[in-house]
Coordinates of C-alpha atoms in Angstrom, one line a residue:
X1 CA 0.0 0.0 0.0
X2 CA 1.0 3.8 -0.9
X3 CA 1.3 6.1 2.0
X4 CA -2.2 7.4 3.5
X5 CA -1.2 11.2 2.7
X6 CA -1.8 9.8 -1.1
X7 CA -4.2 7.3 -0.8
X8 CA -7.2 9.5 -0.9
X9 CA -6.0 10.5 -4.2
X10 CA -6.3 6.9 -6.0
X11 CA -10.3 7.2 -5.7
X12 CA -10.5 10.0 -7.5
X13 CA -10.0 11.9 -10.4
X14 CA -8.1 14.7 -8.2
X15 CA -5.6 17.4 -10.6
X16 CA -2.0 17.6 -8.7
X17 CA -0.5 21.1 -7.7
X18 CA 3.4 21.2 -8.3
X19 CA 4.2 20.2 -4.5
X20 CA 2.1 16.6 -4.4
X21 CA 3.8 15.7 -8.1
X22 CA 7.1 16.8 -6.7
X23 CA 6.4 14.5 -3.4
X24 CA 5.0 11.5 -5.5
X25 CA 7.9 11.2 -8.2
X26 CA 10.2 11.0 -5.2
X27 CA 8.4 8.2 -4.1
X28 CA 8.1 6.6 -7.6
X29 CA 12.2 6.6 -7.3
X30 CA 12.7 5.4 -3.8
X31 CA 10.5 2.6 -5.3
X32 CA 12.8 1.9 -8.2
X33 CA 15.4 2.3 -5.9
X34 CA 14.1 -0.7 -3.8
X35 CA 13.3 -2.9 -7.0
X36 CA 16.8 -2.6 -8.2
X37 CA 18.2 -3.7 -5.2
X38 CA 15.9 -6.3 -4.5
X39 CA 16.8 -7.3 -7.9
X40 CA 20.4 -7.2 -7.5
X41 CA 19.8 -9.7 -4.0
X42 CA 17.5 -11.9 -6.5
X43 CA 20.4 -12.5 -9.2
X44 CA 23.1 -13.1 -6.6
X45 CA 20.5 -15.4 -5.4
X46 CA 20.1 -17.4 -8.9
X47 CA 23.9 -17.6 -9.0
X48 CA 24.1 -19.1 -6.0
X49 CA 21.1 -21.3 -6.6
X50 CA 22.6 -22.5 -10.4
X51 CA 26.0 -22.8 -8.1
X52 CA 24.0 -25.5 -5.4
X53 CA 22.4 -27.5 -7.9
X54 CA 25.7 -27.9 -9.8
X55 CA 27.2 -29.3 -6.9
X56 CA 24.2 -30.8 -6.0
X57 CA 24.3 -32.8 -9.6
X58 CA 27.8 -33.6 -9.4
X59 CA 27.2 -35.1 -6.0
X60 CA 24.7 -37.0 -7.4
X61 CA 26.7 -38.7 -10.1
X62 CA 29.1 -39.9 -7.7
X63 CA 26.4 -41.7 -6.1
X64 CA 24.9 -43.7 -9.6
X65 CA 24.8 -47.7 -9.6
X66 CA 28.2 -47.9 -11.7
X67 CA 29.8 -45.8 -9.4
X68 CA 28.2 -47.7 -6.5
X69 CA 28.6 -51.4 -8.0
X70 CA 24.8 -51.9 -8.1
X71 CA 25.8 -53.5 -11.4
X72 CA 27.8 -56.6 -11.5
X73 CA 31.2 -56.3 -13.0
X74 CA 30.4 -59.3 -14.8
X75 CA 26.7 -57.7 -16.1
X76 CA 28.9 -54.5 -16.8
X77 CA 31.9 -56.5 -19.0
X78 CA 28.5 -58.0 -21.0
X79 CA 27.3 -54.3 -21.9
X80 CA 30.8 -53.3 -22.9
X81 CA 30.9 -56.4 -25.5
X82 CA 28.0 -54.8 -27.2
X83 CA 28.6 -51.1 -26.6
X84 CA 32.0 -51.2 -27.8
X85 CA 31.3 -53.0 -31.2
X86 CA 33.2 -52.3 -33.9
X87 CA 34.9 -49.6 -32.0
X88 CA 38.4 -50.4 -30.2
X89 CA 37.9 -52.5 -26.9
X90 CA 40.7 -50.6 -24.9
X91 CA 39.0 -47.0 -25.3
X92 CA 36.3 -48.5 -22.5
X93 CA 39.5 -48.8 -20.0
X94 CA 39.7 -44.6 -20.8
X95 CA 36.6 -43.8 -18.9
X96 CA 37.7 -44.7 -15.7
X97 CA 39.8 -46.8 -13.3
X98 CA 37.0 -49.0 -12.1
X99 CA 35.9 -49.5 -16.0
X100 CA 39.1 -50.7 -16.9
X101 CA 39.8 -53.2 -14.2
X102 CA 36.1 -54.7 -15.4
X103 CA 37.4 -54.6 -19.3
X104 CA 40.6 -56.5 -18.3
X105 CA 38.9 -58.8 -16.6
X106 CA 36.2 -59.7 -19.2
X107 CA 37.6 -62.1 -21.4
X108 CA 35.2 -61.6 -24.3
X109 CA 36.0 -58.2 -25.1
X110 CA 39.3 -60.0 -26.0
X111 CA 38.3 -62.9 -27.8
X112 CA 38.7 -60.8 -31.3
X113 CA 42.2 -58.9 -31.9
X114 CA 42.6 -57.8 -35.1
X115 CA 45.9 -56.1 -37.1
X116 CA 44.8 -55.4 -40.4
X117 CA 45.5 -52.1 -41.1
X118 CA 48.0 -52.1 -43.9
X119 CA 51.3 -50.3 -42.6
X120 CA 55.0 -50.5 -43.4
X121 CA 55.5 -51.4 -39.5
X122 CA 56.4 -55.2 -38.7
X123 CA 52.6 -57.1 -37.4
X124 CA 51.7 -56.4 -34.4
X125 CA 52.6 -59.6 -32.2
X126 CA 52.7 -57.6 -29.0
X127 CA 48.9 -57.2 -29.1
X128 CA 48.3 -60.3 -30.5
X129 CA 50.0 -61.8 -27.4
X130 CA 48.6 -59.2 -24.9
X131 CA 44.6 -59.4 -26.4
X132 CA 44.5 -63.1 -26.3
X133 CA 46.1 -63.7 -23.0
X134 CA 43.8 -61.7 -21.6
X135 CA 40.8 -63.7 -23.5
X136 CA 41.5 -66.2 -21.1
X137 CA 40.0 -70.1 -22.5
X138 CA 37.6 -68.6 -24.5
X139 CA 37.7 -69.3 -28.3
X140 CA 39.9 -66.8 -30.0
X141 CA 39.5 -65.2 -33.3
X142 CA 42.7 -63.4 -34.7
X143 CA 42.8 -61.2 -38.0
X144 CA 46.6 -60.8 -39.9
X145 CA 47.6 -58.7 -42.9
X146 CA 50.5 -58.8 -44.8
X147 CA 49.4 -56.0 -47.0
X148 CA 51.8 -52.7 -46.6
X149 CA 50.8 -49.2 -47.0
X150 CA 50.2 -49.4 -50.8
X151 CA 48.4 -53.0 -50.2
X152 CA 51.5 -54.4 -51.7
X153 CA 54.5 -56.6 -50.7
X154 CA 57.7 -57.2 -52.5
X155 CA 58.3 -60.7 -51.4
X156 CA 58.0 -62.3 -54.5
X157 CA 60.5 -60.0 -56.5
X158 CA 64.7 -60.8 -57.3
X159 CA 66.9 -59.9 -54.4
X160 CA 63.6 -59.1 -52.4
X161 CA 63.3 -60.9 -48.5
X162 CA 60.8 -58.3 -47.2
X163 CA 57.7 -59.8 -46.0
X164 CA 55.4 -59.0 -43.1
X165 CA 54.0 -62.1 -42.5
X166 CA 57.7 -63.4 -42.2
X167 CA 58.9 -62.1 -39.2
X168 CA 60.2 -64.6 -36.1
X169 CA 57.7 -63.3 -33.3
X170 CA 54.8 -64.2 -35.8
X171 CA 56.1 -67.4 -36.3
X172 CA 56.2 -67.8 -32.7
X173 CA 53.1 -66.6 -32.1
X174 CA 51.3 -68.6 -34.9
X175 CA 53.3 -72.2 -33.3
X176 CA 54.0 -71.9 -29.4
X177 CA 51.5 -69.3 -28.9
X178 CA 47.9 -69.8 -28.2
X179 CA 45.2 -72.2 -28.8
X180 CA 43.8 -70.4 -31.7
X181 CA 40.0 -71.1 -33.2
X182 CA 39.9 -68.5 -36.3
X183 CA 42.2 -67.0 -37.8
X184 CA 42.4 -65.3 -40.7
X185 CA 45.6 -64.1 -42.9
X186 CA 45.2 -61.6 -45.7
X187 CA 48.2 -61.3 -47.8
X188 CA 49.4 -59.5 -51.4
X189 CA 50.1 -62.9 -53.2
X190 CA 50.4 -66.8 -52.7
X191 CA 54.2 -66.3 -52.0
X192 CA 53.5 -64.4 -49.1
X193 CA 51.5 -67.4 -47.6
X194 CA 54.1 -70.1 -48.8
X195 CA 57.0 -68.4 -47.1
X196 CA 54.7 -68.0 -43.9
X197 CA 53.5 -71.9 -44.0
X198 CA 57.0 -73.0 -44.9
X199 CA 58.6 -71.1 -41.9
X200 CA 55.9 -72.6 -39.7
X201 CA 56.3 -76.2 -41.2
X202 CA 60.3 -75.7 -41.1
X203 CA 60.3 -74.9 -37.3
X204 CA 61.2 -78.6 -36.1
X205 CA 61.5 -77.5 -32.1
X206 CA 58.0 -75.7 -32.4
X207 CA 55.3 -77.4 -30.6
X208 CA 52.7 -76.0 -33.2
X209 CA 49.9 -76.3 -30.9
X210 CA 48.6 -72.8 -31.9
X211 CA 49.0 -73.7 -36.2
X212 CA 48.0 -77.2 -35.3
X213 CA 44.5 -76.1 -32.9
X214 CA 42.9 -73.8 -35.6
X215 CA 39.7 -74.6 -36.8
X216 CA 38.7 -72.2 -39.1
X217 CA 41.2 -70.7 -41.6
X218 CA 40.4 -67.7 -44.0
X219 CA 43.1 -66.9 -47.0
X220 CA 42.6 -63.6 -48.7
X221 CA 44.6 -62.9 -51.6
X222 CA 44.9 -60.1 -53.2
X223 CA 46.0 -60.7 -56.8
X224 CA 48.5 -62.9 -58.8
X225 CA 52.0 -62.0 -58.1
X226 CA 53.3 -63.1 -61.9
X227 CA 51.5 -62.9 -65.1
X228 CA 51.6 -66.3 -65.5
X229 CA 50.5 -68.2 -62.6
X230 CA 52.8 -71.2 -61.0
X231 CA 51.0 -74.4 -61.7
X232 CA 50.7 -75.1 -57.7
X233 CA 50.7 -73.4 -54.3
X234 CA 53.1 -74.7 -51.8
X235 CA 50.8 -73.0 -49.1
X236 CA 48.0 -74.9 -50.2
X237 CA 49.5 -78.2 -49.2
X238 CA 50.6 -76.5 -46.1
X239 CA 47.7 -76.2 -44.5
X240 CA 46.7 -77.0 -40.9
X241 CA 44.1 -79.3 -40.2
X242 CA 41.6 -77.2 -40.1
X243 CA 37.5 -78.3 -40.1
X244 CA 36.3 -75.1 -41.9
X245 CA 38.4 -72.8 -45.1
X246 CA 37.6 -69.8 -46.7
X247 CA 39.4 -68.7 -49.4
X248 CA 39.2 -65.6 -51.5
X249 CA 40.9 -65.7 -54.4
X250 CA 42.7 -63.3 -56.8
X251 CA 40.8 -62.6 -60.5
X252 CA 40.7 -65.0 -62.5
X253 CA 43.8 -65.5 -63.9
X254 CA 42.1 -66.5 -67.6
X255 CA 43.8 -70.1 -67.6
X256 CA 41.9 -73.5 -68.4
X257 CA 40.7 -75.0 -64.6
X258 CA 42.7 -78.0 -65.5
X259 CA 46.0 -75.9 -64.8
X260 CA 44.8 -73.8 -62.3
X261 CA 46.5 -74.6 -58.7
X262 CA 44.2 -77.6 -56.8
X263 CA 43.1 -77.9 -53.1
X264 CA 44.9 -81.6 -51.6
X265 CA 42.6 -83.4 -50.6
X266 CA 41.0 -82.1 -47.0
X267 CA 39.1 -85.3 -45.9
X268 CA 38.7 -83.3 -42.2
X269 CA 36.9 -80.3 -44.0
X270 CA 33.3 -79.8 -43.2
X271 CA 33.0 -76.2 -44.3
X272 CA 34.1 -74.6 -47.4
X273 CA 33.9 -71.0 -48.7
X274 CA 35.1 -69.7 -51.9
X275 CA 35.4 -66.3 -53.1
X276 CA 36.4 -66.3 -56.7
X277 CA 35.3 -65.7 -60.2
X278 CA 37.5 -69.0 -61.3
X279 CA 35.9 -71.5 -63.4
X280 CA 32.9 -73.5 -62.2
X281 CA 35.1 -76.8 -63.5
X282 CA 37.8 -76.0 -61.1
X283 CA 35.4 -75.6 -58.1
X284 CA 34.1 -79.2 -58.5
X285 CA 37.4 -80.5 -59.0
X286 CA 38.1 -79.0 -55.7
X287 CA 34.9 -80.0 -54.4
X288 CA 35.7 -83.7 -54.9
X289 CA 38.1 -84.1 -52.6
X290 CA 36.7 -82.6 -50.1
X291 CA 34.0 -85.7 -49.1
X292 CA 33.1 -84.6 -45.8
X293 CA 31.9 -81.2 -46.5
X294 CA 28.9 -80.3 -44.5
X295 CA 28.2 -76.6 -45.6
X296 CA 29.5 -75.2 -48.8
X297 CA 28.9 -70.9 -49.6
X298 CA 29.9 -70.1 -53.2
X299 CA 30.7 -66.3 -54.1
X300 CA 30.9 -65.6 -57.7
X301 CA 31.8 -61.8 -56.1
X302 CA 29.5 -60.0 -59.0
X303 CA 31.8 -61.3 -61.8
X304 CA 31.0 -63.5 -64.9
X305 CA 33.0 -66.7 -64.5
X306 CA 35.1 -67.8 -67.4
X307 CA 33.4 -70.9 -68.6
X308 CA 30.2 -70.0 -68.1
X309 CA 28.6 -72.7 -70.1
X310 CA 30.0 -76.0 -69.6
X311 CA 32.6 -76.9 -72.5
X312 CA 32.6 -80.9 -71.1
X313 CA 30.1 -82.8 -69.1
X314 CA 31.7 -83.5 -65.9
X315 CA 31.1 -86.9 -63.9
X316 CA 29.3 -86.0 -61.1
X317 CA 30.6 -85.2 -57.9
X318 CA 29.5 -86.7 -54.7
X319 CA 29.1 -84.9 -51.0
X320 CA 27.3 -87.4 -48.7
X321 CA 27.2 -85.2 -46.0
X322 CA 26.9 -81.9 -47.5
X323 CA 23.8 -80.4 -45.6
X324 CA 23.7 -76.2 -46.7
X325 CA 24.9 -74.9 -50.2
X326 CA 24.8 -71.2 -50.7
X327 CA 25.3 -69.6 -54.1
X328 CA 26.1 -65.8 -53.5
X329 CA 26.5 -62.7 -56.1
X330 CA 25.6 -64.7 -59.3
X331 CA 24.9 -63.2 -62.8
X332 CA 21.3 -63.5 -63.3
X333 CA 22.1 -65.0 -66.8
X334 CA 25.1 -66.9 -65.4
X335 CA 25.1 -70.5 -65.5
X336 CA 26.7 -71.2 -61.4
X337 CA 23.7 -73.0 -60.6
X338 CA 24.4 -75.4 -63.5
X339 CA 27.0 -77.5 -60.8
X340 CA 23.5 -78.5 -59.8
X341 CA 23.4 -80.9 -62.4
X342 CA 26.6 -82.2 -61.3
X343 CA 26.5 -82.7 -57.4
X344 CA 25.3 -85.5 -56.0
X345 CA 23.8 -84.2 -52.2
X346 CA 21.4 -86.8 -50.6
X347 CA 21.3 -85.2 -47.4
X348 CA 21.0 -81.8 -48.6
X349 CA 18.4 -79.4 -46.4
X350 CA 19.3 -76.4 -47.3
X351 CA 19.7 -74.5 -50.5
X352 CA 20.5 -70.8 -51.0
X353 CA 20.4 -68.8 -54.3
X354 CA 21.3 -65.1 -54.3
X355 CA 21.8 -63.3 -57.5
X356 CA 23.7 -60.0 -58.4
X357 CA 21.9 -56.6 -57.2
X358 CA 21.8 -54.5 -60.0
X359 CA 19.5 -53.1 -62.2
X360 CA 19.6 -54.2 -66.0
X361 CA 19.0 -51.4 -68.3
X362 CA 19.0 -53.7 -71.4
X363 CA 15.1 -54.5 -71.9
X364 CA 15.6 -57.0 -74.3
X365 CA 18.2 -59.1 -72.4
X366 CA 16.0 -58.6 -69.3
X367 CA 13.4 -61.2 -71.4
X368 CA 15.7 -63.8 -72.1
X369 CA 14.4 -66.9 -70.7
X370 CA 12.1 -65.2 -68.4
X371 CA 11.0 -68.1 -66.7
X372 CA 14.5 -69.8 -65.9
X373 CA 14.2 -72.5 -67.4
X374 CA 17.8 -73.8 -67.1
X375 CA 17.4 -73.0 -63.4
X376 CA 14.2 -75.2 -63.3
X377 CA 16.4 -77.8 -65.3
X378 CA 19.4 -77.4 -62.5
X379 CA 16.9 -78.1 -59.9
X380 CA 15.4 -80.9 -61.4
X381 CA 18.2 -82.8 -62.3
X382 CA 19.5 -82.4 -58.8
X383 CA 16.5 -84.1 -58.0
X384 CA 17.1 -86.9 -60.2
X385 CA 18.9 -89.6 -60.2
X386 CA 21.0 -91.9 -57.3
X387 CA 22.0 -90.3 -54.8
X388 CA 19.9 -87.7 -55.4
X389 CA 18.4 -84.7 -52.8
X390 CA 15.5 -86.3 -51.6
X391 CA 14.4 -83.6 -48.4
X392 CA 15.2 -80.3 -48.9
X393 CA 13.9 -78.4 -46.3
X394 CA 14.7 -74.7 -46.7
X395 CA 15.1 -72.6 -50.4
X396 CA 16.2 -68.7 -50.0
X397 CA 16.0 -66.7 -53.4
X398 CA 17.2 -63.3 -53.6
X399 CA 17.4 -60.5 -56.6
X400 CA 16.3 -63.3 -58.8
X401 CA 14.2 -62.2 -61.9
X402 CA 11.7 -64.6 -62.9
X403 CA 7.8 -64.7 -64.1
X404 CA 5.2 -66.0 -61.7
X405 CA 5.0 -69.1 -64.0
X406 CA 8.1 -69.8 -64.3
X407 CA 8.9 -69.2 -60.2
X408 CA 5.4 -71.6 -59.9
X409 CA 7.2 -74.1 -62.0
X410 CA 10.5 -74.6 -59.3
X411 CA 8.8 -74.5 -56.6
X412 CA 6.2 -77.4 -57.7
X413 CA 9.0 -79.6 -57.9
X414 CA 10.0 -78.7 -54.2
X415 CA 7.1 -80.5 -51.8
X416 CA 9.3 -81.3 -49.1
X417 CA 10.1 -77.3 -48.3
X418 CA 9.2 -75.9 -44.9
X419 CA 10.8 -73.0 -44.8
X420 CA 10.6 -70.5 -48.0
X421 CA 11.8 -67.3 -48.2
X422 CA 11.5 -64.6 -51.0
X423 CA 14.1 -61.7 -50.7
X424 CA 13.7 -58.8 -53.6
X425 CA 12.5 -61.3 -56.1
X426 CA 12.2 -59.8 -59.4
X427 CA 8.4 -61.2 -60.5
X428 CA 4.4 -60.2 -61.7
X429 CA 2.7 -59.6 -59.2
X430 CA 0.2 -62.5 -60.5
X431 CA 2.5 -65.2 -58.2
X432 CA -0.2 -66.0 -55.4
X433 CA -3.3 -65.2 -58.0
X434 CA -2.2 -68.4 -60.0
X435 CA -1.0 -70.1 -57.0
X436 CA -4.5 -70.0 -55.9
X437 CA -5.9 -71.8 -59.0
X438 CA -3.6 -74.7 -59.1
X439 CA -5.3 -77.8 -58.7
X440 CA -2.2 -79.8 -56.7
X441 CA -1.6 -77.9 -53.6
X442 CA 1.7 -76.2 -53.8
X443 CA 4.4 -76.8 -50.9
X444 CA 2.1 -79.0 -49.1
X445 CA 4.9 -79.0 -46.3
X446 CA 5.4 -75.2 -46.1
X447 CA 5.4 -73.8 -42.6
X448 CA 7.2 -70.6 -42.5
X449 CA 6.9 -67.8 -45.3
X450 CA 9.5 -64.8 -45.2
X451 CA 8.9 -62.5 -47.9
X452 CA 11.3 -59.2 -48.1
X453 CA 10.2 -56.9 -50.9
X454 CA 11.4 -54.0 -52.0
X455 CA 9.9 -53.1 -55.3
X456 CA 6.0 -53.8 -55.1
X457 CA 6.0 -57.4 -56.0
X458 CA 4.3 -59.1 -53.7
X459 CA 0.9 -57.1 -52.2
X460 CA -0.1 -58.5 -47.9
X461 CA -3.4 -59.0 -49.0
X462 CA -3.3 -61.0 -51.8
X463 CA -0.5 -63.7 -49.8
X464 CA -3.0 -63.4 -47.0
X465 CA -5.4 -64.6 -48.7
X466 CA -3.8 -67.4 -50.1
X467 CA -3.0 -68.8 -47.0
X468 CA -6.2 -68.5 -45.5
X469 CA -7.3 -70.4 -48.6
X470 CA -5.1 -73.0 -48.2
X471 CA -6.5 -73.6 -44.3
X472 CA -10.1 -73.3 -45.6
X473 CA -9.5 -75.8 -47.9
X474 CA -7.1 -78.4 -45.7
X475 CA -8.5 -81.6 -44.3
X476 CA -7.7 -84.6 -42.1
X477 CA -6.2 -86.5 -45.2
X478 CA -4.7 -83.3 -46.8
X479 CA -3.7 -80.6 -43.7
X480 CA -2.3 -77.7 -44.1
X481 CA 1.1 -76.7 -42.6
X482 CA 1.6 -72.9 -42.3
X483 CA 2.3 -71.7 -38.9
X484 CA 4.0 -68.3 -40.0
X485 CA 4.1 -65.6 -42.5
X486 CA 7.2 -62.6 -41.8
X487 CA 6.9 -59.9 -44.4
X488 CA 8.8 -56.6 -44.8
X489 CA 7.3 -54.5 -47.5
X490 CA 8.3 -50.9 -48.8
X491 CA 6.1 -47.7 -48.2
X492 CA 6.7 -46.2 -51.7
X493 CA 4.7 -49.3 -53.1
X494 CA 1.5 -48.5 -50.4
X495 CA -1.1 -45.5 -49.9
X496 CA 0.3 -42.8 -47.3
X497 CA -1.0 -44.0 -43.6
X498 CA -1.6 -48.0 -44.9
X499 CA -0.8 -50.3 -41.8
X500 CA -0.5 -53.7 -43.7
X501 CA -0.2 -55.4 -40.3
X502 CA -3.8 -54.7 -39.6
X503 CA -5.5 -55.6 -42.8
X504 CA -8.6 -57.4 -43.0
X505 CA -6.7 -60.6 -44.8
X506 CA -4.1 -60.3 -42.2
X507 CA -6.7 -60.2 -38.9
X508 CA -8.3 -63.1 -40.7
X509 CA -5.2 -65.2 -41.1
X510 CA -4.1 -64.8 -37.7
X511 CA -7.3 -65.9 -36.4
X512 CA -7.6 -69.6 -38.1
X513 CA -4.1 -70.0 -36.2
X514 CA -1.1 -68.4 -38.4
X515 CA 1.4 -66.1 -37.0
X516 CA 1.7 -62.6 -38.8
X517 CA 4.5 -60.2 -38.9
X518 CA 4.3 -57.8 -41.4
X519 CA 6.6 -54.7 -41.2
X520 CA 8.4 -52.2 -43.4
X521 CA 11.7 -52.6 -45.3
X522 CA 13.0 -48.9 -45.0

């Protein structure tokens, strides 16, 4: 309130003689005098206040559950394995003490040590010692280049003895070291890995239990180190006894497979991996003596193989065991899958065929055989014959281009399939319309469906509906199988605010029983 000598004047509309405005703009300042320095208290106040809750804060941290040890070490060692991926283990021990005791301590954050970062500098064999001591017994997986900074080496050249993968403490490592479970050795040329594998072989007071306890080995070589090729790798004949190989292999060195360097024969493989564009001839050379082969990947790495049709008809190679064969990066007018014809696979479950993701600008090449019809025949003839595949189980296509008809037409010849999945096929979008209408059910044993489409191919509806169909129409004599449907389609290909997961077809299929996931792909 004002002072009473003034108050009477706020009820009425009263004129002011010099003396009361003189009296009342010195109170107006004593009043501004008093906000100012109430002001003044209130920001010294806020500082103080921003200061408290600082400290406050601060105080606060000290007190969370890693600081605390509410979290196990052992619970906190687990989140680093995942955190840290694929970003250098030792930066966790950078955060703090107590972190990097845990990260010392937790073997699996060790269990990987890699040195392939091409450098002039000898390998690495300090860290290779210090990551996998600290890995403890768990299985360790260790990553070697030989590659220098121009991902080169001069080994191979007159009057030349410089090599990375040469050095003593490597040897060392790679025979009195560790027990080793994967290792992998990237090098310029095949003399790089036939000095290294001689050394190791040569060192008679070596106790080779690290060479001698890997069981998976991965060669990666770069290129050819002569323009003619030698006509065999000494490495290759060098080779521990290993249980699973990959090998990535240098261009292809435009020779006839007959001359090209062989694998010995590996009667302890069971899995096999080959990178290459090399003849489809030389791969079931090598495939034949290697008898106990379980799972077999085949990368064509986007490049048209030299003998792309068959000049001779092979005899036919048997794999009793062989149980998973994946073709990978094929030429969707390639002939790969024409060693079909030629593997004998009785116990074969799995089969994986995954062509070359690009587009094809030339329409008219595009039609050529637009139904595969040599695929059908690779299939078939696979299917034929002693020692034939008699209960394949799962069949993954990818970027393959094919009609409905013609994708109909394989499958038909497939009944024992339970698993099929679809990824970015390349077809009308008439498949499941004419599936519909065929009189002898199709995959009678099919109970999982995983369709990945990218480019409108497939619609949720229309595949719902098919399976429904096929539950309508199953009886006691004739039931059907499907349990589940996964699909992953794009949003470009769908009217803005459709949710395919809660279509009418999809509600409907779910309810006679059939588990629906359907999702988008971007």
């Amino acid at each position: 309130m004002i002072k009473e000598s003034f108050s009477h004047l706020l009820g009425g509309n009263y004129s002011l003689d010099s003396l009361e405005i003189a009296s009342i703009q010195h109170e107006v300042d004593a009043e501004t005098l008093a906000i100012d320095t109430l002001q003044l208290a209130i920001d010294e106040l806020q500082l103080k206040l921003k200061s408290h809750e600082s400290k406050r804060q601060d105080y606060k941290s000290l007190l969370s559950p890693l600081r605390r040890g509410v979290v196990p070490p052992e619970i906190l060692g687990e989140i680093f394995r995942y955190a840290v991926e694929p970003y250098p283990v030792n930066r966790v021990g950078l955060v703090c003490k107590s972190w990097r005791a845990i990260a010392l301590t937790t073997p699996s954050l060790w269990k990987t040590v890699e040195t392939t970062t091409p450098s002039d500098a000898p390998v690495n064999v300090k860290k290779l010692q210090t990551w996998t001591a600290r890995s403890g017994t768990l299985p360790k997986r260790v990553e070697i280049t030989g590659l220098d900074a121009r991902y080169q080496c001069q080994c191979h050249q007159i009057d030349q003895d410089i090599c990375r993968l040469a050095s003593p403490e490597l040897i060392r490592f790679l025979t009195n070291g560790p027990v080793l479970d994967e290792v992998t050795i990237q090098c310029h040329s095949h003399h790089c890995l036939d000095r290294l594998f001689g050394l190791i072989k040569g060192d008679e007071n070596a106790l080779s239990r690290s060479w001698d306890s890997i069981r998976h080995l991965a060669l990666e070589i770069e290129e050819w180190a002569a323009p003619i090729p030698e006509l065999e790798w000494r490495c290759l004949n060098n080779l521990p006894p290993v249980s699973s190989l990959w090998l990535e292999l240098p261009p292809d060195p435009m020779l006839p497979s007959d001359i090209l360097p062989a694998l010995p024969s590996l009667d302890g493989l069971t899995g096999l991996h080959i990178v290459c564009d090399w003849p489809n001839l030389w791969i079931l050379r090598n495939l034949r003596s290697c008898r106990n082969l379980e799972k077999v990947v085949l990368d064509s790495t986007q490049s048209a193989r030299m003998d792309d049709v068959f000049t001779e008809v092979p005899t036919p190679v048997l794999l009793p065991k062989l149980e998973v064969l994946r073709f990978r990066q094929m030429g969707t007018r390639g002939e790969d899958t024409r060693m079909l014809r030629y593997l004998r696979m009785p116990a074969l479950r799995t089969l994986e065929l995954q062509y070359q993701d690009y587009p094809d600008d030339d329409e008219e090449e595009a039609l050529d055989t637009p139904d595969k019809l040599e695929l059908y025949r690779d299939i078939l003839r696979m299917l034929s014959g002693a020692d034939r595949v008699v209960d394949l189980k799962q069949l993954h296509l990818e970027y393959l281009p094919i009609t409905s008809k013609g994708l109909l037409r394989i499958l038909a010849i497939l009944p024992s399939l339970t698993f099929l999945e679809l990824a970015k096929i390349d077809v009308d979008r008439e498949l499941f319309a004419i599936a519909r209408e065929v009189d002898k059910p199709l995959l009678p044993r099919l109970r999982h469906l995983k369709i990945h489409d990218n480019c409108g191919a497939f619609d949720v509806d229309d595949v719902c509906q098919y399976l429904a169909g096929r539950k309508a129409s199953a009886t006691e004599v004739g039931p059907d199988c499907v349990e589940r449907l996964d699909m992953a389609v794009s949003r470009q290909w769908l009217p803005r605010g459709t949710r395919p997961d809660e279509s009418v077809q999809a509600m409907e299929l779910r309810a006679v029983g059939v588990l629906v996931n359907v999702g988008f792909s971007d």
